[in-house]
Coordinates of C-alpha atoms in Angstrom, one line a residue:
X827 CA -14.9 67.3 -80.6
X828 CA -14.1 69.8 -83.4
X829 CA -11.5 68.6 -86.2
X830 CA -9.9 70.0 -89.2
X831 CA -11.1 70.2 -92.2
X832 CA -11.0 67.4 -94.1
X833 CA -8.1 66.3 -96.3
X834 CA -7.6 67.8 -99.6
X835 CA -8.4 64.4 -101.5
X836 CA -11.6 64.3 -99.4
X837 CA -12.9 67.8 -100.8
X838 CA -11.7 67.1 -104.6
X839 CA -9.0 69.9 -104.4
X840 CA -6.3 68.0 -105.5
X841 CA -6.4 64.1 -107.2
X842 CA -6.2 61.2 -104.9
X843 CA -2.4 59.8 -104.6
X844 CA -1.0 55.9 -103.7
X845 CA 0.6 56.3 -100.5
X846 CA 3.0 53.9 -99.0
X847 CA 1.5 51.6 -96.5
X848 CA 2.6 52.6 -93.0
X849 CA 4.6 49.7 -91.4
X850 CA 2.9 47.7 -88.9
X851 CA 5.0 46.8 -85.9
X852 CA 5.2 44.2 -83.3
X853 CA 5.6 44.9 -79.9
X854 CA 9.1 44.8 -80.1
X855 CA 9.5 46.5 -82.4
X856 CA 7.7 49.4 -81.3
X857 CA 9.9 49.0 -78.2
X858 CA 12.9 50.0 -79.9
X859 CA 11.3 52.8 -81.8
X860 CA 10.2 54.6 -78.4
X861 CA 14.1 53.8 -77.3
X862 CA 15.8 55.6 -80.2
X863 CA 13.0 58.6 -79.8
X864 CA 13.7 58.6 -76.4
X865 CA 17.7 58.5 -77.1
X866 CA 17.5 61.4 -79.6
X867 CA 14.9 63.3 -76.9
X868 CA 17.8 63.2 -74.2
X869 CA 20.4 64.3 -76.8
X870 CA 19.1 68.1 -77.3
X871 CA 17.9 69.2 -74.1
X872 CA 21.6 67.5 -72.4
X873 CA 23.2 69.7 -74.7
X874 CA 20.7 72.9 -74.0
X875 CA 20.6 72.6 -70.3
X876 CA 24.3 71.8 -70.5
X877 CA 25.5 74.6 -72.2
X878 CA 23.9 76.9 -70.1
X879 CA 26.2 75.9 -67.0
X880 CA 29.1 76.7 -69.3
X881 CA 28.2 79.8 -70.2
X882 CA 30.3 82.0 -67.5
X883 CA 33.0 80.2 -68.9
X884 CA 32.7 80.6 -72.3
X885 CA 32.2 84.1 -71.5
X886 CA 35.4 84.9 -69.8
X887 CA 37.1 82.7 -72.7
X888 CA 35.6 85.2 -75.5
X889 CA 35.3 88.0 -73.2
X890 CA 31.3 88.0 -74.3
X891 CA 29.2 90.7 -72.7
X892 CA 25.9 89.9 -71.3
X893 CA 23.6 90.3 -74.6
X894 CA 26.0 88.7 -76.7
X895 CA 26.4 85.6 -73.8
X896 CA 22.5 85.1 -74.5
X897 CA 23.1 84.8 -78.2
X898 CA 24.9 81.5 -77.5
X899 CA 21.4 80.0 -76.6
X900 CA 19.4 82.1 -78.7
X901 CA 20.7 81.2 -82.1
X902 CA 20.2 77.8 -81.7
X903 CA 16.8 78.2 -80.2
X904 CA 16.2 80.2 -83.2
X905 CA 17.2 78.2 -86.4
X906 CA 14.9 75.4 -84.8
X907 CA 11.6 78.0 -84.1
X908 CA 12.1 79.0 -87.9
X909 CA 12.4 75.2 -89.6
X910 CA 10.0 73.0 -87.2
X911 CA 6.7 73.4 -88.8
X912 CA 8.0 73.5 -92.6
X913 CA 10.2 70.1 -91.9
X914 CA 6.8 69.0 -90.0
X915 CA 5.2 69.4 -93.0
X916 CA 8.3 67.6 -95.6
X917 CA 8.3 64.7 -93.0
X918 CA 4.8 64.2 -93.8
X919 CA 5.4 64.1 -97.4
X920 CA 8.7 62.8 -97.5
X921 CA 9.1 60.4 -95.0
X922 CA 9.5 61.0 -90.9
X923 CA 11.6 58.4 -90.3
X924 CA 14.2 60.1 -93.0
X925 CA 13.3 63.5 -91.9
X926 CA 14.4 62.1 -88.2
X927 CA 17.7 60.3 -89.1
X928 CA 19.0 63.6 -91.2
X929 CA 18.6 65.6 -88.3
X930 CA 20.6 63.7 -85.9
X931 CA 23.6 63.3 -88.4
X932 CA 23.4 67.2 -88.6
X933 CA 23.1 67.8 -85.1
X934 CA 25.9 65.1 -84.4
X935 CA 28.1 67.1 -87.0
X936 CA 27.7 70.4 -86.1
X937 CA 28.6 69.4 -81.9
X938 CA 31.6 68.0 -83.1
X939 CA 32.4 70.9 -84.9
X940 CA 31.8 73.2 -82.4
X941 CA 34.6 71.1 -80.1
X942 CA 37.0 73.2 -82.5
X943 CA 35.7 77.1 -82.4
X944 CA 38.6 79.6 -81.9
X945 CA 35.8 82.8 -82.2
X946 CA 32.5 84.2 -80.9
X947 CA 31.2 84.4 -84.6
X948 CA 31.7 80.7 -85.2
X949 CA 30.2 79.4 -82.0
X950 CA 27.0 81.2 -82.7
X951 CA 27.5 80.0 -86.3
X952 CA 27.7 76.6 -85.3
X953 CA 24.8 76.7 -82.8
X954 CA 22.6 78.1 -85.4
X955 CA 23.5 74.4 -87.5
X956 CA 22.8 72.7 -84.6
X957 CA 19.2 74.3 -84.5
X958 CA 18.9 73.1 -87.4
X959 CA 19.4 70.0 -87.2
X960 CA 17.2 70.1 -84.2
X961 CA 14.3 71.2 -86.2
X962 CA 14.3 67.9 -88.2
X963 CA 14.1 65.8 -84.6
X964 CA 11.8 68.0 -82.8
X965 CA 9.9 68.3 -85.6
X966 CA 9.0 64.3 -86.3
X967 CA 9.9 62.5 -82.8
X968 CA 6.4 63.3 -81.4
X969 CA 4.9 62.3 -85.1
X970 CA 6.5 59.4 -85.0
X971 CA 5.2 57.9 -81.6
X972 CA 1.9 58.7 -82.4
X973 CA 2.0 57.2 -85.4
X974 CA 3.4 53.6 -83.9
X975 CA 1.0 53.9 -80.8
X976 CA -2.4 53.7 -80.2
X977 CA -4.7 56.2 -78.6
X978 CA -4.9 53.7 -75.6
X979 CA -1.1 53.5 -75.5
X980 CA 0.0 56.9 -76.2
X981 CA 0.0 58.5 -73.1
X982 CA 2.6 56.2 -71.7
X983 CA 4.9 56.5 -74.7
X984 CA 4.9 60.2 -75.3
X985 CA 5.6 60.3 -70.7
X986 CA 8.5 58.1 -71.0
X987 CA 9.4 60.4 -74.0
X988 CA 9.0 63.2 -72.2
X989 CA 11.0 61.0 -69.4
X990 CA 13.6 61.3 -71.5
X991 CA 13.7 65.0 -72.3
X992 CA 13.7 65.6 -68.7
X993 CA 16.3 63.1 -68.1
X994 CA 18.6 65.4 -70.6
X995 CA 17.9 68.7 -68.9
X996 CA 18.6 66.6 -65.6
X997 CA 21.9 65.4 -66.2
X998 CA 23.1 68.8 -68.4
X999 CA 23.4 70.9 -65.5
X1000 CA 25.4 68.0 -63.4
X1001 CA 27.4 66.4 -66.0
X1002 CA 28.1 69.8 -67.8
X1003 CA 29.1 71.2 -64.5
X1004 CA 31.6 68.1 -64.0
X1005 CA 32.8 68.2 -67.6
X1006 CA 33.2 72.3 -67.9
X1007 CA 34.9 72.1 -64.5
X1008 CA 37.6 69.7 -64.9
X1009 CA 37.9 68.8 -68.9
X1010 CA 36.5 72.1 -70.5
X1011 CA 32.9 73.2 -72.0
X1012 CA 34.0 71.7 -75.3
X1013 CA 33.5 68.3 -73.6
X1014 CA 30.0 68.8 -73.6
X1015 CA 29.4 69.2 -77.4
X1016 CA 32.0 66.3 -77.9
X1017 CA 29.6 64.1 -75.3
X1018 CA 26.8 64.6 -78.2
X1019 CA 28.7 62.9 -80.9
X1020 CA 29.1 59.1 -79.5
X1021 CA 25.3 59.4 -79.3
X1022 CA 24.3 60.7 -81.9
X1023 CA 26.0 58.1 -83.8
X1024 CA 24.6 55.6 -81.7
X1025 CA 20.9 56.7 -82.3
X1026 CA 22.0 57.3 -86.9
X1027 CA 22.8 53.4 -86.2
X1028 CA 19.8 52.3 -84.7
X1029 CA 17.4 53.9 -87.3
X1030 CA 19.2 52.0 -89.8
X1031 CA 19.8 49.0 -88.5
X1032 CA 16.1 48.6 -86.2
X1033 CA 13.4 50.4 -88.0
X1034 CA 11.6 49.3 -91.1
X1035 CA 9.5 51.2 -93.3
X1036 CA 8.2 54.8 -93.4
X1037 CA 5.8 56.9 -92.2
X1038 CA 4.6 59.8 -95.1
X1039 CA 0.4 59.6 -95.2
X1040 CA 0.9 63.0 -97.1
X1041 CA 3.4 61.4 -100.1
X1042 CA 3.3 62.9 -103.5
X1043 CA 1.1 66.1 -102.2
X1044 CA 3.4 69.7 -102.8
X1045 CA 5.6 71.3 -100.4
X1046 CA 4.4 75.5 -99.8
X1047 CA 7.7 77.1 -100.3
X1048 CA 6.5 80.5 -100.9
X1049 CA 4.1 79.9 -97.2
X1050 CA 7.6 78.5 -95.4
X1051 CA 9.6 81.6 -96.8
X1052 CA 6.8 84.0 -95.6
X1053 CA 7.1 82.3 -92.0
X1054 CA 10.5 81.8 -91.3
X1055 CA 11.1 85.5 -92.5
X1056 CA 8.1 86.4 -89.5
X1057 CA 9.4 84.6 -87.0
X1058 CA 13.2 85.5 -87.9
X1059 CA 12.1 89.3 -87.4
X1060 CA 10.2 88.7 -83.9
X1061 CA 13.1 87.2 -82.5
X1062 CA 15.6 89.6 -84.2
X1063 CA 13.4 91.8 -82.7
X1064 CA 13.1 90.8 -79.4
X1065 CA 17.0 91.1 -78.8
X1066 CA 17.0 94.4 -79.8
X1067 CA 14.5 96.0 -77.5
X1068 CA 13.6 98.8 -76.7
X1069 CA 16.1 100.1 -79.1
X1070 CA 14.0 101.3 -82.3
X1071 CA 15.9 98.9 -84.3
X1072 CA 13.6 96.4 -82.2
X1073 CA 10.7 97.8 -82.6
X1074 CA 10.5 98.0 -86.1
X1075 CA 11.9 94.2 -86.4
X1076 CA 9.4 93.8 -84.4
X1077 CA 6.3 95.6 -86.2
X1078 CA 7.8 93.9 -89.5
X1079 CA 7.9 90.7 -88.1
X1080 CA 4.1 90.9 -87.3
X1081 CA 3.0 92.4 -90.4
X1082 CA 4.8 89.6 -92.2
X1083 CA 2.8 87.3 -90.0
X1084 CA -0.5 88.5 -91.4
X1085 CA 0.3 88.2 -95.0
X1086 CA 1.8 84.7 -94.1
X1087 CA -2.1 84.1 -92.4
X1088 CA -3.9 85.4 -95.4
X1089 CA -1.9 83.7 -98.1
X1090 CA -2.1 79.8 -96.6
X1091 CA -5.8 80.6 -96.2
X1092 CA -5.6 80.7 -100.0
X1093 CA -3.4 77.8 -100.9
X1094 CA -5.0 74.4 -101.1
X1095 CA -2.2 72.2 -99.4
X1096 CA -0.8 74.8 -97.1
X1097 CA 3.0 74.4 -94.8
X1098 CA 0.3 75.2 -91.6
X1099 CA -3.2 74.3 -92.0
X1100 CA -5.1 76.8 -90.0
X1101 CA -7.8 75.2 -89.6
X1102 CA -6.2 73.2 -86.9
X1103 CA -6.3 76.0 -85.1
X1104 CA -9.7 77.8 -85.9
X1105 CA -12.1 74.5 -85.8
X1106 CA -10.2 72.5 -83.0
X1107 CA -10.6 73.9 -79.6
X1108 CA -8.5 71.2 -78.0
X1109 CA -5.3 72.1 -80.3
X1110 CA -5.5 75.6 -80.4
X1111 CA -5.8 75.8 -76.5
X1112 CA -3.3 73.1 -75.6
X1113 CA -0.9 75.2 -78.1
X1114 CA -1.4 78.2 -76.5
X1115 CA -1.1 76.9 -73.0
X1116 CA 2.5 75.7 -73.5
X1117 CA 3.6 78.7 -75.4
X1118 CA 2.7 80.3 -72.1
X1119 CA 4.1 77.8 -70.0
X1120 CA 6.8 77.4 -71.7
X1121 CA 7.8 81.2 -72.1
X1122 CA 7.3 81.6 -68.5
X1123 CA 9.4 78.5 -67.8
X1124 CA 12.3 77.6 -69.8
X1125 CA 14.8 81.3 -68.8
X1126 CA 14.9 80.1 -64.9
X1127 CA 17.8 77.8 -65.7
X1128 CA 19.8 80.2 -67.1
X1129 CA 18.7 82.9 -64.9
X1130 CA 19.3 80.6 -61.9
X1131 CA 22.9 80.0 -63.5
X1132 CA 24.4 83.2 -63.8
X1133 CA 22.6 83.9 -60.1
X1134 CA 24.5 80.5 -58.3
X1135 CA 27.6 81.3 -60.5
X1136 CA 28.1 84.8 -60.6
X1137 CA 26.9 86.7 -57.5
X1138 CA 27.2 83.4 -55.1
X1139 CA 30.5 82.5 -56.1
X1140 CA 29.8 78.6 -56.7
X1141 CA 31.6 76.5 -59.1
X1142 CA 29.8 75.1 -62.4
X1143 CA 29.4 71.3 -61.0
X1144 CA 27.8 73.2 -57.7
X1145 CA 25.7 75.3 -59.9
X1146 CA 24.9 72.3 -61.4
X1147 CA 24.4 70.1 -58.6
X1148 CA 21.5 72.2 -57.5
X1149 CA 19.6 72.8 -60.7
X1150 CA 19.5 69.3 -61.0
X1151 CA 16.7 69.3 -59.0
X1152 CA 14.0 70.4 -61.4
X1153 CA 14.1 68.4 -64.8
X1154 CA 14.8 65.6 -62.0
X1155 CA 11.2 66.0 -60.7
X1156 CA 9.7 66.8 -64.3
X1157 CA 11.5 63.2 -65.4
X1158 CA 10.2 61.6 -62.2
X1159 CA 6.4 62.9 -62.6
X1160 CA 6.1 62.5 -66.5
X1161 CA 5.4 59.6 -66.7
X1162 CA 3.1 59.2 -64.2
X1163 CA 1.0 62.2 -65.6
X1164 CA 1.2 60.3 -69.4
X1165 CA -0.2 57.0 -67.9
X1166 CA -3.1 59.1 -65.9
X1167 CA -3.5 60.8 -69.1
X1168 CA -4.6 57.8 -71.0
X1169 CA -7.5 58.4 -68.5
X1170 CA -8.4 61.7 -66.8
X1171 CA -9.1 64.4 -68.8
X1172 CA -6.3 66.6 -69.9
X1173 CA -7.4 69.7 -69.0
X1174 CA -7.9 69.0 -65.4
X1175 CA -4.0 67.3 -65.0
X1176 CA -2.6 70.3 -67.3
X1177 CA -4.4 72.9 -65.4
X1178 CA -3.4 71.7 -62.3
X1179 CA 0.5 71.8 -63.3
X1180 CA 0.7 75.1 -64.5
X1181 CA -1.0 76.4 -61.4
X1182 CA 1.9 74.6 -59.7
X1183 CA 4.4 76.4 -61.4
X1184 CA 3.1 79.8 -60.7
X1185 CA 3.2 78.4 -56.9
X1186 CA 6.9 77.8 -57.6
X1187 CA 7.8 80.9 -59.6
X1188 CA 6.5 83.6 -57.1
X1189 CA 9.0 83.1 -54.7
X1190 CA 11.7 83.7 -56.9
X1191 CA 10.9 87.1 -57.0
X1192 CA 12.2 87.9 -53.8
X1193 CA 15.7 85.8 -53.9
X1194 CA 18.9 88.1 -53.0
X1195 CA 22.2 87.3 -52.8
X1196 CA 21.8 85.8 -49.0
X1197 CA 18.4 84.1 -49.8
X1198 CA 19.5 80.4 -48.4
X1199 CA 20.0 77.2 -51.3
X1200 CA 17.4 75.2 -49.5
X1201 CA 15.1 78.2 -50.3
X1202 CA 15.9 77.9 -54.3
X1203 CA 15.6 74.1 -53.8
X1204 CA 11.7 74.5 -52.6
X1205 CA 11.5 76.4 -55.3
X1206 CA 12.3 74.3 -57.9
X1207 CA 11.1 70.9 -56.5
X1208 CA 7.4 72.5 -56.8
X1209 CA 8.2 74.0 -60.3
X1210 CA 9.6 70.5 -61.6
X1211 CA 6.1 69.0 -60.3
X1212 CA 4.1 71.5 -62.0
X1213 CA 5.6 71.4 -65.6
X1214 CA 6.2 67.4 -64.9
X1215 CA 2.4 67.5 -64.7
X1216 CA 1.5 69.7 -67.3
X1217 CA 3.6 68.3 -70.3
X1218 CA 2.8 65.1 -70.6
X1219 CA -0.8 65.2 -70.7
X1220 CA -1.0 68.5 -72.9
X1221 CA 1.3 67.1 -75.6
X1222 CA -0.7 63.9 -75.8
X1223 CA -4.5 66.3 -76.1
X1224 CA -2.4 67.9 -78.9
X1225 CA -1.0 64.9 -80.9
X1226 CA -4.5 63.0 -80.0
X1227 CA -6.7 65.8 -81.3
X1228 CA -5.6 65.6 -85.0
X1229 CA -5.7 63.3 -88.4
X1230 CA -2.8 61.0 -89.1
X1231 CA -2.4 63.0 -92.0
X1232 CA -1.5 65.8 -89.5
X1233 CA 0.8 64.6 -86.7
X1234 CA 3.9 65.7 -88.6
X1235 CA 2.6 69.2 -88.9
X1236 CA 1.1 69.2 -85.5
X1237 CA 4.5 67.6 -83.7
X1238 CA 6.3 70.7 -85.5
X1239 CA 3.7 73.1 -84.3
X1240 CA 4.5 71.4 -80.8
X1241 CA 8.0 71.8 -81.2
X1242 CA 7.7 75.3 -82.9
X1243 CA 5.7 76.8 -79.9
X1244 CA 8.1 75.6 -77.4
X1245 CA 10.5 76.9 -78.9
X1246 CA 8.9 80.7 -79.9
X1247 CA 8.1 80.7 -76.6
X1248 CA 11.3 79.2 -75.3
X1249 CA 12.5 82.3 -77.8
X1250 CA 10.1 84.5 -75.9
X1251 CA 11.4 83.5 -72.5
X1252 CA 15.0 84.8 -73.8
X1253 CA 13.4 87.7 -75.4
X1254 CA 11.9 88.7 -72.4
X1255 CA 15.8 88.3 -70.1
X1256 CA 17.6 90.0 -73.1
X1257 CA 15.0 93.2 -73.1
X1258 CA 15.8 93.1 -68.8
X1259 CA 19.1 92.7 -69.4
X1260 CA 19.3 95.7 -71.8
X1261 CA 17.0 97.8 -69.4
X1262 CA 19.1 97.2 -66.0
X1263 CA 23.0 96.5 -67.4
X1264 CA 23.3 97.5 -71.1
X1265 CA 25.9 95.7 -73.5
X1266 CA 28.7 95.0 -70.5
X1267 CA 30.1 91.6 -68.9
X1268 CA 28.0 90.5 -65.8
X1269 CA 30.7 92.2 -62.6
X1270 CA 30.7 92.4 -58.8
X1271 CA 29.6 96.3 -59.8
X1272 CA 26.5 95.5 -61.5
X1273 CA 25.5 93.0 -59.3
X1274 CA 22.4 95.4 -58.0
X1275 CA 21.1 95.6 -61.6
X1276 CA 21.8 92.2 -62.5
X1277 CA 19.7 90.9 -59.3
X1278 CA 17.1 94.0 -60.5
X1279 CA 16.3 91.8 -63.6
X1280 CA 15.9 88.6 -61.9
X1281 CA 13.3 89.9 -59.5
X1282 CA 11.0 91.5 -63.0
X1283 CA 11.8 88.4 -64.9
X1284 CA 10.4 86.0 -62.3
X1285 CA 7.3 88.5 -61.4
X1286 CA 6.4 88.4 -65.5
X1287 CA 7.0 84.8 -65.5
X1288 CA 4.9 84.3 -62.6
X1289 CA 1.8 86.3 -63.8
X1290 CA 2.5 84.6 -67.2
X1291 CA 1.8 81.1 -65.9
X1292 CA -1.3 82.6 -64.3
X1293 CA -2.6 83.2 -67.7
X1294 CA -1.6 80.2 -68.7
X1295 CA -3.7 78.5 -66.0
X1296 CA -6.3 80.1 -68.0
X1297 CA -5.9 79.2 -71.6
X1298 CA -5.3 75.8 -70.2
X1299 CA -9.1 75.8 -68.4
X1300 CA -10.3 77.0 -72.2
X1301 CA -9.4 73.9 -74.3
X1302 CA -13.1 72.4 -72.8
X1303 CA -13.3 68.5 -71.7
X1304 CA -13.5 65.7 -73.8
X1305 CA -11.9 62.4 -73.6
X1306 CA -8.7 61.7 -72.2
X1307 CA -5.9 62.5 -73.5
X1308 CA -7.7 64.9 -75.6
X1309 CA -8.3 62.4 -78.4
X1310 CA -10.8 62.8 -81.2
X1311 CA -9.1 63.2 -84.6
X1312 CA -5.9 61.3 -85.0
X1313 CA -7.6 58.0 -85.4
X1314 CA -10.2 58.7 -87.9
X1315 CA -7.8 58.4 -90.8

């Protein structure tokens, strides 16, 4: 099994520091930490998977055409890409558990803010805070298990984690529907606040100690600036195209991206080691497999949205009522794949889910406005079971295959590649959206266009997972779970 390089104290680069002892916990105790991860794991994607049933509405409130409509997910998708891996890296310094509960409080703030925007420009404002604060969760909940559980164990937490998650983007769709419909979509935002609060008390009041096995080393500034200004141009730039404006976000973005490369190669304590990536197989391929997965995953919600709302004439608690159906059967299977990945390789149980989805994207492709419900249904019942498959069992390979020292880092990189890819995904509806309908409101006239988009989006998505099947297939076997470095130190 190939493993970073060792830490710096190991190779003499920088003098040896006293860390802080992490806490030991009791089984109880470990209990209530996988509760208040798991609280703070249904609390982002609820508000995600929520706000995308409400976005018709919020449209026709702030008369927002169809590029500006995607902004309302895309801002807060990118704040979060641009801070996960540099407040991966602070955690590990700093403290995870503080890292964690700062993130909530924000994220709790900002939703109750955003119960009182008047204008477009503050919403997306707002949203980006939320992000934010999101960055700070996704970016040590994942660190955080695997620090409190054992290799033997850690399957089963990071499922019912991942439970969780699902459990969020399960009940957005349904209760946003119910909550847009009859009490307004600032309900949703104001749903986030009692339990946000709830989760800020728990971390308080249930969990002792701290988890920092990088305390006292330096933060890379300079490295974070240099990749938050890369990824801030991609994504810029993906809005934007085909336009030229997009293009050279775009090419700036990526040359950005290779000074970033070439200056943490020099720097002794870098923001992202990359040597997680060039001399361990098992991350670098599990990595890659859910950027693809998730890229070709995540828009079908909000594509699926605007189809059931907008050309089908069906209500937001309908709308939701039937995308229900997939983080339903991703909750249901998680868990099941985490347990079996405490066992069976991950690259078989990964690379069987993600050939699942691209069974349940293809389909898709052909939907028109009289393709039947219980059609879509099929649909996303075998896409649920392919990414409730996949997810577990790749996040545990990734969070198993490094040092202690790393798993704040490597959650962040987790979280950062969902989200660029969940960016990507956007990216990828924004550039149809520009191709087929230009900067207008989604109308009964451009429902030919609009339907155009769907039927490319889905076809990329489906040759996407394809590849993914692919990268998933190149990670090699090893043990289950993909473990090897996270328990040498």
């Amino acid at each position: 099994m190939d493993r970073p390089n060792p830490s710096p104290e190991a190779t003499g680069e920088v003098p040896a520091i006293c860390r802080t002892p992490a806490p030991v916990l009791s089984s109880t105790d470990k209990g209530i930490v996988l509760f208040i991860a798991a609280l703070a794991g249904f609390l982002t994607p609820f508000d995600g998977s929520a706000v995308n049933i409400a976005l018709p509405v919020m449209a026709a409130e702030f008369h927002l055409d169809a590029i500006m409509l995607s902004w309302i997910t895309t801002a807060y998708l990118l704040t979060s890409a641009v801070f996960l891996v540099p407040f991966g890296r602070i955690a590990d310094i700093y403290g995870r558990k503080r890292i964690f509960l700062y993130g909530i409080a924000i994220f709790t703030g900002a939703s109750l803010v955003m119960t009182m925007v008047s204008f477009p420009e503050m919403l997306i404002a707002i949203r980006l805070i939320q992000g934010f604060g999101g960055a700070m969760i996704f970016g040590t909940a994942l660190a955080i298990l695997s620090s409190v559980f054992s290799p033997g164990e850690r399957g089963r937490a990071l499922g019912i984690y991942i439970m969780a998650v699902y459990l969020g983007l399960t009940m957005g769709p349904f209760l946003g529907g119910i909550l847009t419909g009859y009490l307004g979509w600032r309900s949703i935002f104001l749903v986030n606040v009692p339990l946000g609060i709830l989760a800020c008390l728990l971390i308080l009041w249930r969990i002792r100690g701290e988890w920092a096995e990088c305390q006292g080393e330096r933060f890379d500034l300079k490295g974070s600036v240099l990749y938050a200004c890369s990824l801030v141009a991609v994504m810029l730039g993906l809005s934007t195209v085909p336009d030229m404006k997009g293009v050279l976000l775009l090419s700036v973005g990526m040359v950005i991206g290779v000074i970033f490369v070439l200056y943490e190669l020099r720097v002794p304590l870098p923001v992202l080691d990359l040597s997680l990536f060039t001399k361990n197989r098992v991350f670098a391929f599990s990595n890659l497999a859910a950027l693809i997965s998730y890229c070709a995953t995540y828009a079908v919600t909000f594509l699926l949205s605007l189809d059931l709302q907008l050309t089908r004439g069906f209500s937001p608690a309908q709308a939701g009522g039937i995308l229900i159906v997939l983080p339903a059967v991703q909750a249901l299977l998680s868990p099941v794949a985490g347990r079996l990945s405490d066992r069976i390789d991950s690259q078989v149980l990964a690379s069987f889910g993600i050939a699942l989805t691209a069974v349940g994207m293809f389909p898709l492709v052909f939907i028109s406005e009289s393709t039947p419900v219980w059609y879509l249904i099929a649909c996303l019942v075998i896409l649920g079971a392919g990414f409730g498959i996949f997810s577990s069992p790749n996040i545990n390979a990734i969070m198993s295959s490094v040092e202690k020292r790393y798993l704040g880092v490597a959650s962040g990189m987790n979280g950062t590649v969902r989200l660029v890819a969940q960016m990507l995904s956007m990216g990828i509806v924004m550039m149809l959206f520009s191709l087929f309908i230009g900067a207008v409101m989604i109308t009964p006239e451009n429902f030919p266009e609009f339907l155009q988009s769907l039927h490319y989006a889905f076809l990329i998505f489906s040759l996407l997972s394809l590849v993914g099947v692919v990268a998933s297939l190149m990670r090699g076997k090893g043990l289950p779970g993909g473990r090897g470095g996270s328990d040498v130190k």
